[in-house]
PDB file of C-alpha atoms in Angstrom:
ATOM      1  CA  MET A   1     182.297  94.771 152.468  1.00 43.00           C
ATOM      2  CA  ILE A   2     179.560  92.172 151.972  1.00 38.00           C
ATOM      3  CA  GLN A   3     177.718  94.470 149.580  1.00 43.00           C
ATOM      4  CA  ARG A   4     180.859  95.103 147.520  1.00 47.00           C
ATOM      5  CA  LEU A   5     181.637  91.365 147.415  1.00 39.00           C
ATOM      6  CA  SER A   6     178.094  90.507 146.278  1.00 47.00           C
ATOM      7  CA  THR A   7     178.274  93.087 143.518  1.00 48.00           C
ATOM      8  CA  ALA A   8     181.605  91.699 142.346  1.00 45.00           C
ATOM      9  CA  LEU A   9     180.205  88.177 142.287  1.00 42.00           C
ATOM     10  CA  LEU A  10     177.229  89.305 140.223  1.00 42.00           C
ATOM     11  CA  VAL A  11     179.528  90.957 137.699  1.00 42.00           C
ATOM     12  CA  LEU A  12     181.585  87.781 137.425  1.00 45.00           C
ATOM     13  CA  ALA A  13     178.444  85.661 137.014  1.00 44.00           C
ATOM     14  CA  PHE A  14     177.134  87.831 134.171  1.00 44.00           C
ATOM     15  CA  ALA A  15     180.544  87.796 132.526  1.00 45.00           C
ATOM     16  CA  ALA A  16     180.604  84.008 132.696  1.00 44.00           C
ATOM     17  CA  LEU A  17     177.154  83.810 131.132  1.00 42.00           C
ATOM     18  CA  ALA A  18     178.288  86.056 128.317  1.00 46.00           C
ATOM     19  CA  TRP A  19     181.082  83.611 127.529  1.00 42.00           C
ATOM     20  CA  LEU A  20     178.836  80.545 127.469  1.00 44.00           C
ATOM     21  CA  PRO A  21     178.505  78.984 124.025  1.00 49.00           C
ATOM     22  CA  ALA A  22     175.428  80.101 122.114  1.00 48.00           C
ATOM     23  CA  ALA A  23     174.259  76.487 122.103  1.00 43.00           C
ATOM     24  CA  ALA A  24     174.214  76.320 125.884  1.00 48.00           C
ATOM     25  CA  ARG A  25     172.331  79.609 126.152  1.00 45.00           C
ATOM     26  CA  ALA A  26     169.785  78.509 123.557  1.00 56.00           C
ATOM     27  CA  GLY A  27     168.208  76.214 126.139  1.00 79.00           C
ATOM     28  CA  ASP A  28     167.897  73.164 123.890  1.00 86.00           C
ATOM     29  CA  GLY A  29     170.785  71.304 125.496  1.00 93.00           C
ATOM     30  CA  LEU A  30     172.793  71.031 122.281  1.00 97.00           C
ATOM     31  CA  VAL A  31     176.524  71.681 122.363  1.00 97.00           C
ATOM     32  CA  GLU A  32     178.435  73.002 119.394  1.00 97.00           C
ATOM     33  CA  GLY A  33     181.222  70.660 118.374  1.00 97.00           C
ATOM     34  CA  HIS A  34     179.558  67.743 120.130  1.00 97.00           C
ATOM     35  CA  ASP A  35     176.065  67.663 118.621  1.00 98.00           C
ATOM     36  CA  TYR A  36     176.558  69.838 115.558  1.00 98.00           C
ATOM     37  CA  VAL A  37     179.000  71.962 113.586  1.00 98.00           C
ATOM     38  CA  VAL A  38     178.183  75.512 112.501  1.00 98.00           C
ATOM     39  CA  ILE A  39     178.776  75.859 108.753  1.00 98.00           C
ATOM     40  CA  PRO A  40     180.563  79.174 108.068  1.00 96.00           C
ATOM     41  CA  GLY A  41     178.496  81.217 105.622  1.00 95.00           C
ATOM     42  CA  GLY A  42     176.205  78.225 105.076  1.00 95.00           C
ATOM     43  CA  GLN A  43     173.170  78.574 102.833  1.00 95.00           C
ATOM     44  CA  PRO A  44     170.207  76.237 102.215  1.00 97.00           C
ATOM     45  CA  LEU A  45     170.386  73.979  99.198  1.00 97.00           C
ATOM     46  CA  LYS A  46     167.135  75.528  97.971  1.00 96.00           C
ATOM     47  CA  PHE A  47     165.780  78.536  99.837  1.00 94.00           C
ATOM     48  CA  GLU A  48     162.027  78.667 100.418  1.00 94.00           C
ATOM     49  CA  PRO A  49     160.558  81.616 102.363  1.00 94.00           C
ATOM     50  CA  GLY A  50     159.101  80.551 105.694  1.00 94.00           C
ATOM     51  CA  LYS A  51     160.625  77.063 105.503  1.00 96.00           C
ATOM     52  CA  VAL A  52     163.319  75.360 107.547  1.00 98.00           C
ATOM     53  CA  GLU A  53     165.260  73.071 105.240  1.00 98.00           C
ATOM     54  CA  VAL A  54     166.620  69.658 106.217  1.00 98.00           C
ATOM     55  CA  VAL A  55     168.905  67.859 103.761  1.00 98.00           C
ATOM     56  CA  GLU A  56     170.052  64.260 104.075  1.00 98.00           C
ATOM     57  CA  VAL A  57     173.193  63.608 102.056  1.00 98.00           C
ATOM     58  CA  PHE A  58     173.107  59.898 101.233  1.00 98.00           C
ATOM     59  CA  ALA A  59     174.515  57.326  98.833  1.00 97.00           C
ATOM     60  CA  TYR A  60     172.791  54.243  97.498  1.00 97.00           C
ATOM     61  CA  TRP A  61     175.922  52.135  98.007  1.00 96.00           C
ATOM     62  CA  CYS A  62     176.202  53.212 101.674  1.00 97.00           C
ATOM     63  CA  HIS A  63     175.218  50.469 104.141  1.00 97.00           C
ATOM     64  CA  ALA A  64     174.556  53.035 106.889  1.00 98.00           C
ATOM     65  CA  CYS A  65     172.241  54.989 104.571  1.00 98.00           C
ATOM     66  CA  ASN A  66     170.354  51.797 103.801  1.00 98.00           C
ATOM     67  CA  ASP A  67     169.925  51.118 107.518  1.00 98.00           C
ATOM     68  CA  PHE A  68     168.912  54.744 108.171  1.00 98.00           C
ATOM     69  CA  GLN A  69     166.410  54.973 105.310  1.00 98.00           C
ATOM     70  CA  PRO A  70     163.421  53.291 107.026  1.00 97.00           C
ATOM     71  CA  MET A  71     163.802  55.613 110.026  1.00 97.00           C
ATOM     72  CA  VAL A  72     164.269  58.814 108.047  1.00 97.00           C
ATOM     73  CA  GLY A  73     161.460  57.789 105.706  1.00 95.00           C
ATOM     74  CA  ARG A  74     158.988  57.518 108.606  1.00 96.00           C
ATOM     75  CA  TRP A  75     160.367  60.666 110.258  1.00 97.00           C
ATOM     76  CA  GLN A  76     160.056  62.893 107.191  1.00 94.00           C
ATOM     77  CA  ARG A  77     156.455  61.854 106.559  1.00 93.00           C
ATOM     78  CA  ASP A  78     155.461  63.380 109.924  1.00 93.00           C
ATOM     79  CA  LEU A  79     157.307  66.689 109.524  1.00 95.00           C
ATOM     80  CA  PRO A  80     155.292  69.900 109.923  1.00 95.00           C
ATOM     81  CA  ALA A  81     154.405  71.957 106.870  1.00 95.00           C
ATOM     82  CA  ASP A  82     157.111  74.549 107.512  1.00 96.00           C
ATOM     83  CA  VAL A  83     159.950  71.995 107.199  1.00 97.00           C
ATOM     84  CA  ALA A  84     161.250  71.218 103.713  1.00 97.00           C
ATOM     85  CA  PHE A  85     163.025  67.853 103.659  1.00 98.00           C
ATOM     86  CA  ARG A  86     165.285  67.005 100.729  1.00 98.00           C
ATOM     87  CA  TYR A  87     167.405  63.997  99.840  1.00 98.00           C
ATOM     88  CA  LEU A  88     170.714  64.861  98.204  1.00 98.00           C
ATOM     89  CA  PRO A  89     172.773  62.068  96.640  1.00 98.00           C
ATOM     90  CA  GLY A  90     176.424  62.199  97.577  1.00 96.00           C
ATOM     91  CA  ALA A  91     177.952  63.373  94.307  1.00 93.00           C
ATOM     92  CA  PHE A  92     181.529  62.883  95.469  1.00 91.00           C
ATOM     93  CA  THR A  93     182.585  62.663  91.802  1.00 90.00           C
ATOM     94  CA  GLN A  94     180.895  63.544  88.501  1.00 87.00           C
ATOM     95  CA  ASN A  95     180.972  59.826  87.672  1.00 90.00           C
ATOM     96  CA  ASP A  96     178.886  58.694  90.663  1.00 95.00           C
ATOM     97  CA  VAL A  97     176.264  56.719  88.739  1.00 97.00           C
ATOM     98  CA  GLY A  98     173.962  56.257  91.732  1.00 97.00           C
ATOM     99  CA  ALA A  99     173.731  60.028  92.206  1.00 98.00           C
ATOM    100  CA  ARG A 100     172.996  60.446  88.508  1.00 98.00           C
ATOM    101  CA  ALA A 101     170.272  57.811  88.752  1.00 98.00           C
ATOM    102  CA  TYR A 102     168.656  59.689  91.644  1.00 98.00           C
ATOM    103  CA  PHE A 103     168.618  62.990  89.739  1.00 98.00           C
ATOM    104  CA  ALA A 104     167.306  61.241  86.624  1.00 98.00           C
ATOM    105  CA  ALA A 105     164.452  59.628  88.538  1.00 98.00           C
ATOM    106  CA  GLU A 106     163.663  62.938  90.234  1.00 98.00           C
ATOM    107  CA  SER A 107     163.539  64.763  86.883  1.00 98.00           C
ATOM    108  CA  LEU A 108     161.122  62.113  85.623  1.00 98.00           C
ATOM    109  CA  GLY A 109     158.913  62.419  88.703  1.00 98.00           C
ATOM    110  CA  ALA A 110     159.580  58.797  89.590  1.00 98.00           C
ATOM    111  CA  LEU A 111     161.336  58.827  92.967  1.00 98.00           C
ATOM    112  CA  SER A 112     158.365  57.165  94.637  1.00 96.00           C
ATOM    113  CA  LYS A 113     158.995  54.196  92.327  1.00 97.00           C
ATOM    114  CA  THR A 114     162.793  54.118  92.531  1.00 98.00           C
ATOM    115  CA  HIS A 115     164.246  55.501  95.769  1.00 98.00           C
ATOM    116  CA  GLU A 116     163.616  52.818  98.372  1.00 97.00           C
ATOM    117  CA  PRO A 117     163.586  49.999  95.768  1.00 98.00           C
ATOM    118  CA  THR A 118     167.116  51.033  94.714  1.00 98.00           C
ATOM    119  CA  PHE A 119     168.369  50.521  98.274  1.00 98.00           C
ATOM    120  CA  ARG A 120     166.597  47.160  98.339  1.00 98.00           C
ATOM    121  CA  ALA A 121     168.070  46.089  94.992  1.00 98.00           C
ATOM    122  CA  ILE A 122     171.605  46.805  96.212  1.00 98.00           C
ATOM    123  CA  HIS A 123     171.525  45.751  99.856  1.00 98.00           C
ATOM    124  CA  VAL A 124     168.846  43.047 100.021  1.00 97.00           C
ATOM    125  CA  GLU A 125     168.295  41.511  96.604  1.00 97.00           C
ATOM    126  CA  GLN A 126     171.865  42.235  95.415  1.00 96.00           C
ATOM    127  CA  SER A 127     170.540  42.585  91.886  1.00 96.00           C
ATOM    128  CA  LEU A 128     172.656  45.721  91.417  1.00 97.00           C
ATOM    129  CA  PRO A 129     176.314  46.088  92.449  1.00 95.00           C
ATOM    130  CA  ALA A 130     176.862  48.455  95.366  1.00 91.00           C
ATOM    131  CA  ARG A 131     179.933  49.833  93.594  1.00 90.00           C
ATOM    132  CA  GLY A 132     180.722  50.089  89.926  1.00 91.00           C
ATOM    133  CA  ALA A 133     177.221  49.690  88.503  1.00 95.00           C
ATOM    134  CA  SER A 134     176.945  51.199  85.036  1.00 96.00           C
ATOM    135  CA  VAL A 135     174.461  53.700  83.613  1.00 97.00           C
ATOM    136  CA  ASP A 136     172.973  50.834  81.591  1.00 97.00           C
ATOM    137  CA  GLU A 137     172.516  48.686  84.703  1.00 98.00           C
ATOM    138  CA  TYR A 138     170.662  51.465  86.525  1.00 98.00           C
ATOM    139  CA  ALA A 139     168.512  52.103  83.441  1.00 98.00           C
ATOM    140  CA  ALA A 140     167.647  48.399  83.244  1.00 98.00           C
ATOM    141  CA  LEU A 141     166.811  48.344  86.959  1.00 98.00           C
ATOM    142  CA  TYR A 142     164.537  51.365  86.608  1.00 98.00           C
ATOM    143  CA  ALA A 143     162.874  49.874  83.549  1.00 98.00           C
ATOM    144  CA  GLY A 144     161.935  47.016  85.845  1.00 97.00           C
ATOM    145  CA  PHE A 145     160.282  49.590  88.115  1.00 97.00           C
ATOM    146  CA  GLY A 146     158.118  50.747  85.203  1.00 97.00           C
ATOM    147  CA  LEU A 147     160.218  53.620  83.810  1.00 98.00           C
ATOM    148  CA  ASP A 148     161.143  54.039  80.172  1.00 98.00           C
ATOM    149  CA  ARG A 149     164.735  52.818  79.783  1.00 98.00           C
ATOM    150  CA  ALA A 150     165.633  55.311  77.036  1.00 98.00           C
ATOM    151  CA  GLN A 151     164.275  58.212  79.072  1.00 98.00           C
ATOM    152  CA  VAL A 152     166.300  57.137  82.094  1.00 98.00           C
ATOM    153  CA  LEU A 153     169.493  56.893  80.040  1.00 98.00           C
ATOM    154  CA  ALA A 154     168.886  60.309  78.479  1.00 98.00           C
ATOM    155  CA  ALA A 155     168.178  61.894  81.866  1.00 98.00           C
ATOM    156  CA  MET A 156     171.273  60.379  83.484  1.00 98.00           C
ATOM    157  CA  ARG A 157     173.480  61.742  80.696  1.00 97.00           C
ATOM    158  CA  SER A 158     171.771  65.119  80.324  1.00 98.00           C
ATOM    159  CA  PRO A 159     173.412  68.543  80.839  1.00 97.00           C
ATOM    160  CA  GLU A 160     170.793  69.205  83.514  1.00 97.00           C
ATOM    161  CA  THR A 161     172.039  66.227  85.509  1.00 98.00           C
ATOM    162  CA  ASP A 162     175.640  67.371  84.983  1.00 97.00           C
ATOM    163  CA  ALA A 163     174.700  70.736  86.473  1.00 97.00           C
ATOM    164  CA  ARG A 164     172.896  69.160  89.424  1.00 97.00           C
ATOM    165  CA  MET A 165     175.870  66.902  90.134  1.00 97.00           C
ATOM    166  CA  GLU A 166     178.130  69.954  90.245  1.00 97.00           C
ATOM    167  CA  ALA A 167     175.712  71.886  92.464  1.00 97.00           C
ATOM    168  CA  ALA A 168     175.418  68.919  94.830  1.00 97.00           C
ATOM    169  CA  ARG A 169     179.192  68.633  95.097  1.00 97.00           C
ATOM    170  CA  ASP A 170     179.504  72.379  95.755  1.00 97.00           C
ATOM    171  CA  PHE A 171     176.913  72.173  98.547  1.00 97.00           C
ATOM    172  CA  MET A 172     178.613  69.155 100.096  1.00 97.00           C
ATOM    173  CA  MET A 173     182.035  70.786 100.053  1.00 96.00           C
ATOM    174  CA  ALA A 174     180.702  74.049 101.492  1.00 96.00           C
ATOM    175  CA  SER A 175     178.926  72.082 104.240  1.00 97.00           C
ATOM    176  CA  GLY A 176     181.986  69.981 105.097  1.00 97.00           C
ATOM    177  CA  VAL A 177     180.303  66.688 104.239  1.00 97.00           C
ATOM    178  CA  GLU A 178     182.799  63.840 104.420  1.00 93.00           C
ATOM    179  CA  ALA A 179     180.559  60.816 104.952  1.00 95.00           C
ATOM    180  CA  THR A 180     177.034  59.542 104.498  1.00 97.00           C
ATOM    181  CA  PRO A 181     174.442  59.818 105.875  1.00 98.00           C
ATOM    182  CA  THR A 182     174.841  63.458 106.898  1.00 98.00           C
ATOM    183  CA  MET A 183     172.023  65.773 107.985  1.00 98.00           C
ATOM    184  CA  ILE A 184     172.224  69.501 107.240  1.00 98.00           C
ATOM    185  CA  VAL A 185     169.738  71.913 108.843  1.00 98.00           C
ATOM    186  CA  ASN A 186     168.935  75.120 106.942  1.00 98.00           C
ATOM    187  CA  GLY A 187     172.418  75.143 105.457  1.00 97.00           C
ATOM    188  CA  ARG A 188     173.693  76.362 108.831  1.00 98.00           C
ATOM    189  CA  TYR A 189     174.271  73.227 110.897  1.00 98.00           C
ATOM    190  CA  ARG A 190     175.873  69.870 110.142  1.00 98.00           C
ATOM    191  CA  VAL A 191     174.535  67.318 112.601  1.00 98.00           C
ATOM    192  CA  ILE A 192     176.827  65.071 114.626  1.00 97.00           C
ATOM    193  CA  GLY A 193     175.036  61.979 115.897  1.00 92.00           C
ATOM    194  CA  ARG A 194     176.202  58.827 117.625  1.00 93.00           C
ATOM    195  CA  SER A 195     173.223  56.768 116.459  1.00 96.00           C
ATOM    196  CA  TYR A 196     170.473  57.070 113.853  1.00 97.00           C
ATOM    197  CA  GLY A 197     168.013  58.092 116.546  1.00 97.00           C
ATOM    198  CA  ASP A 198     170.484  60.687 117.801  1.00 97.00           C
ATOM    199  CA  LEU A 199     170.803  62.164 114.297  1.00 97.00           C
ATOM    200  CA  LEU A 200     167.038  62.696 114.139  1.00 98.00           C
ATOM    201  CA  ARG A 201     166.789  63.978 117.720  1.00 97.00           C
ATOM    202  CA  ILE A 202     169.451  66.621 117.143  1.00 98.00           C
ATOM    203  CA  THR A 203     167.955  67.516 113.772  1.00 98.00           C
ATOM    204  CA  ASP A 204     164.556  68.091 115.414  1.00 98.00           C
ATOM    205  CA  LEU A 205     166.097  70.376 118.027  1.00 98.00           C
ATOM    206  CA  LEU A 206     167.999  72.389 115.426  1.00 98.00           C
ATOM    207  CA  VAL A 207     164.830  72.737 113.354  1.00 97.00           C
ATOM    208  CA  ALA A 208     163.063  74.077 116.454  1.00 96.00           C
ATOM    209  CA  ARG A 209     165.942  76.499 117.021  1.00 96.00           C
ATOM    210  CA  GLU A 210     165.737  77.789 113.437  1.00 96.00           C
ATOM    211  CA  ARG A 211     161.960  78.086 113.681  1.00 93.00           C
ATOM    212  CA  ALA A 212     162.252  80.103 116.900  1.00 92.00           C
ATOM    213  CA  ALA A 213     164.888  82.368 115.366  1.00 87.00           C
ATOM    214  CA  GLY A 214     162.827  82.935 112.229  1.00 82.00           C
ATOM    215  CA  THR A 215     163.834  81.340 108.937  1.00 57.00           C
ATOM    216  CA  ARG A 216     165.976  83.303 106.526  1.00 53.00           C
TER     217      ARG A 216
END
């Protein structure tokens, strides 16, 4: 009787384990739906063999992104070599001038001169409107950072930037991005965080999970 009961309990215990969420069985303490969302059929923004990709979807006009930037800036500088971190401007519409400015600066190899100073211009110095700034205003701002104004204007209006805006919007929609900042890990997980530190903590754990599983 005791033997039969013990066997039955073992069967029930194994059955219960089989029904546990994958997150709980992964051993990292993360819970799906609470700490992250699995993106159905999700793919990295830019696949690199042997790399785990982390994307921050941001917007220059976003106050939360401005507050998050110093933290994520320090965090990404200490990432291991097998983690590819990418900023992605929130191209919610084709007319998002801030997103176009980011892609223009990136195409000109000038993000080190423009990225953090753009946040500062909007949120600290208020020399650029958070909303409604024109292509000309961004070009003038970037000229002040040492870029060629005509080159910035041409890059912001280029077909290449049009294509990147569309690709960014496609990635955001596929990933279920509705707000900024949003962290996406390897195209598979959208992070849910209750603080900036929580966003980075969960991102680190998901990166470790992807590393352990082997990158795609």
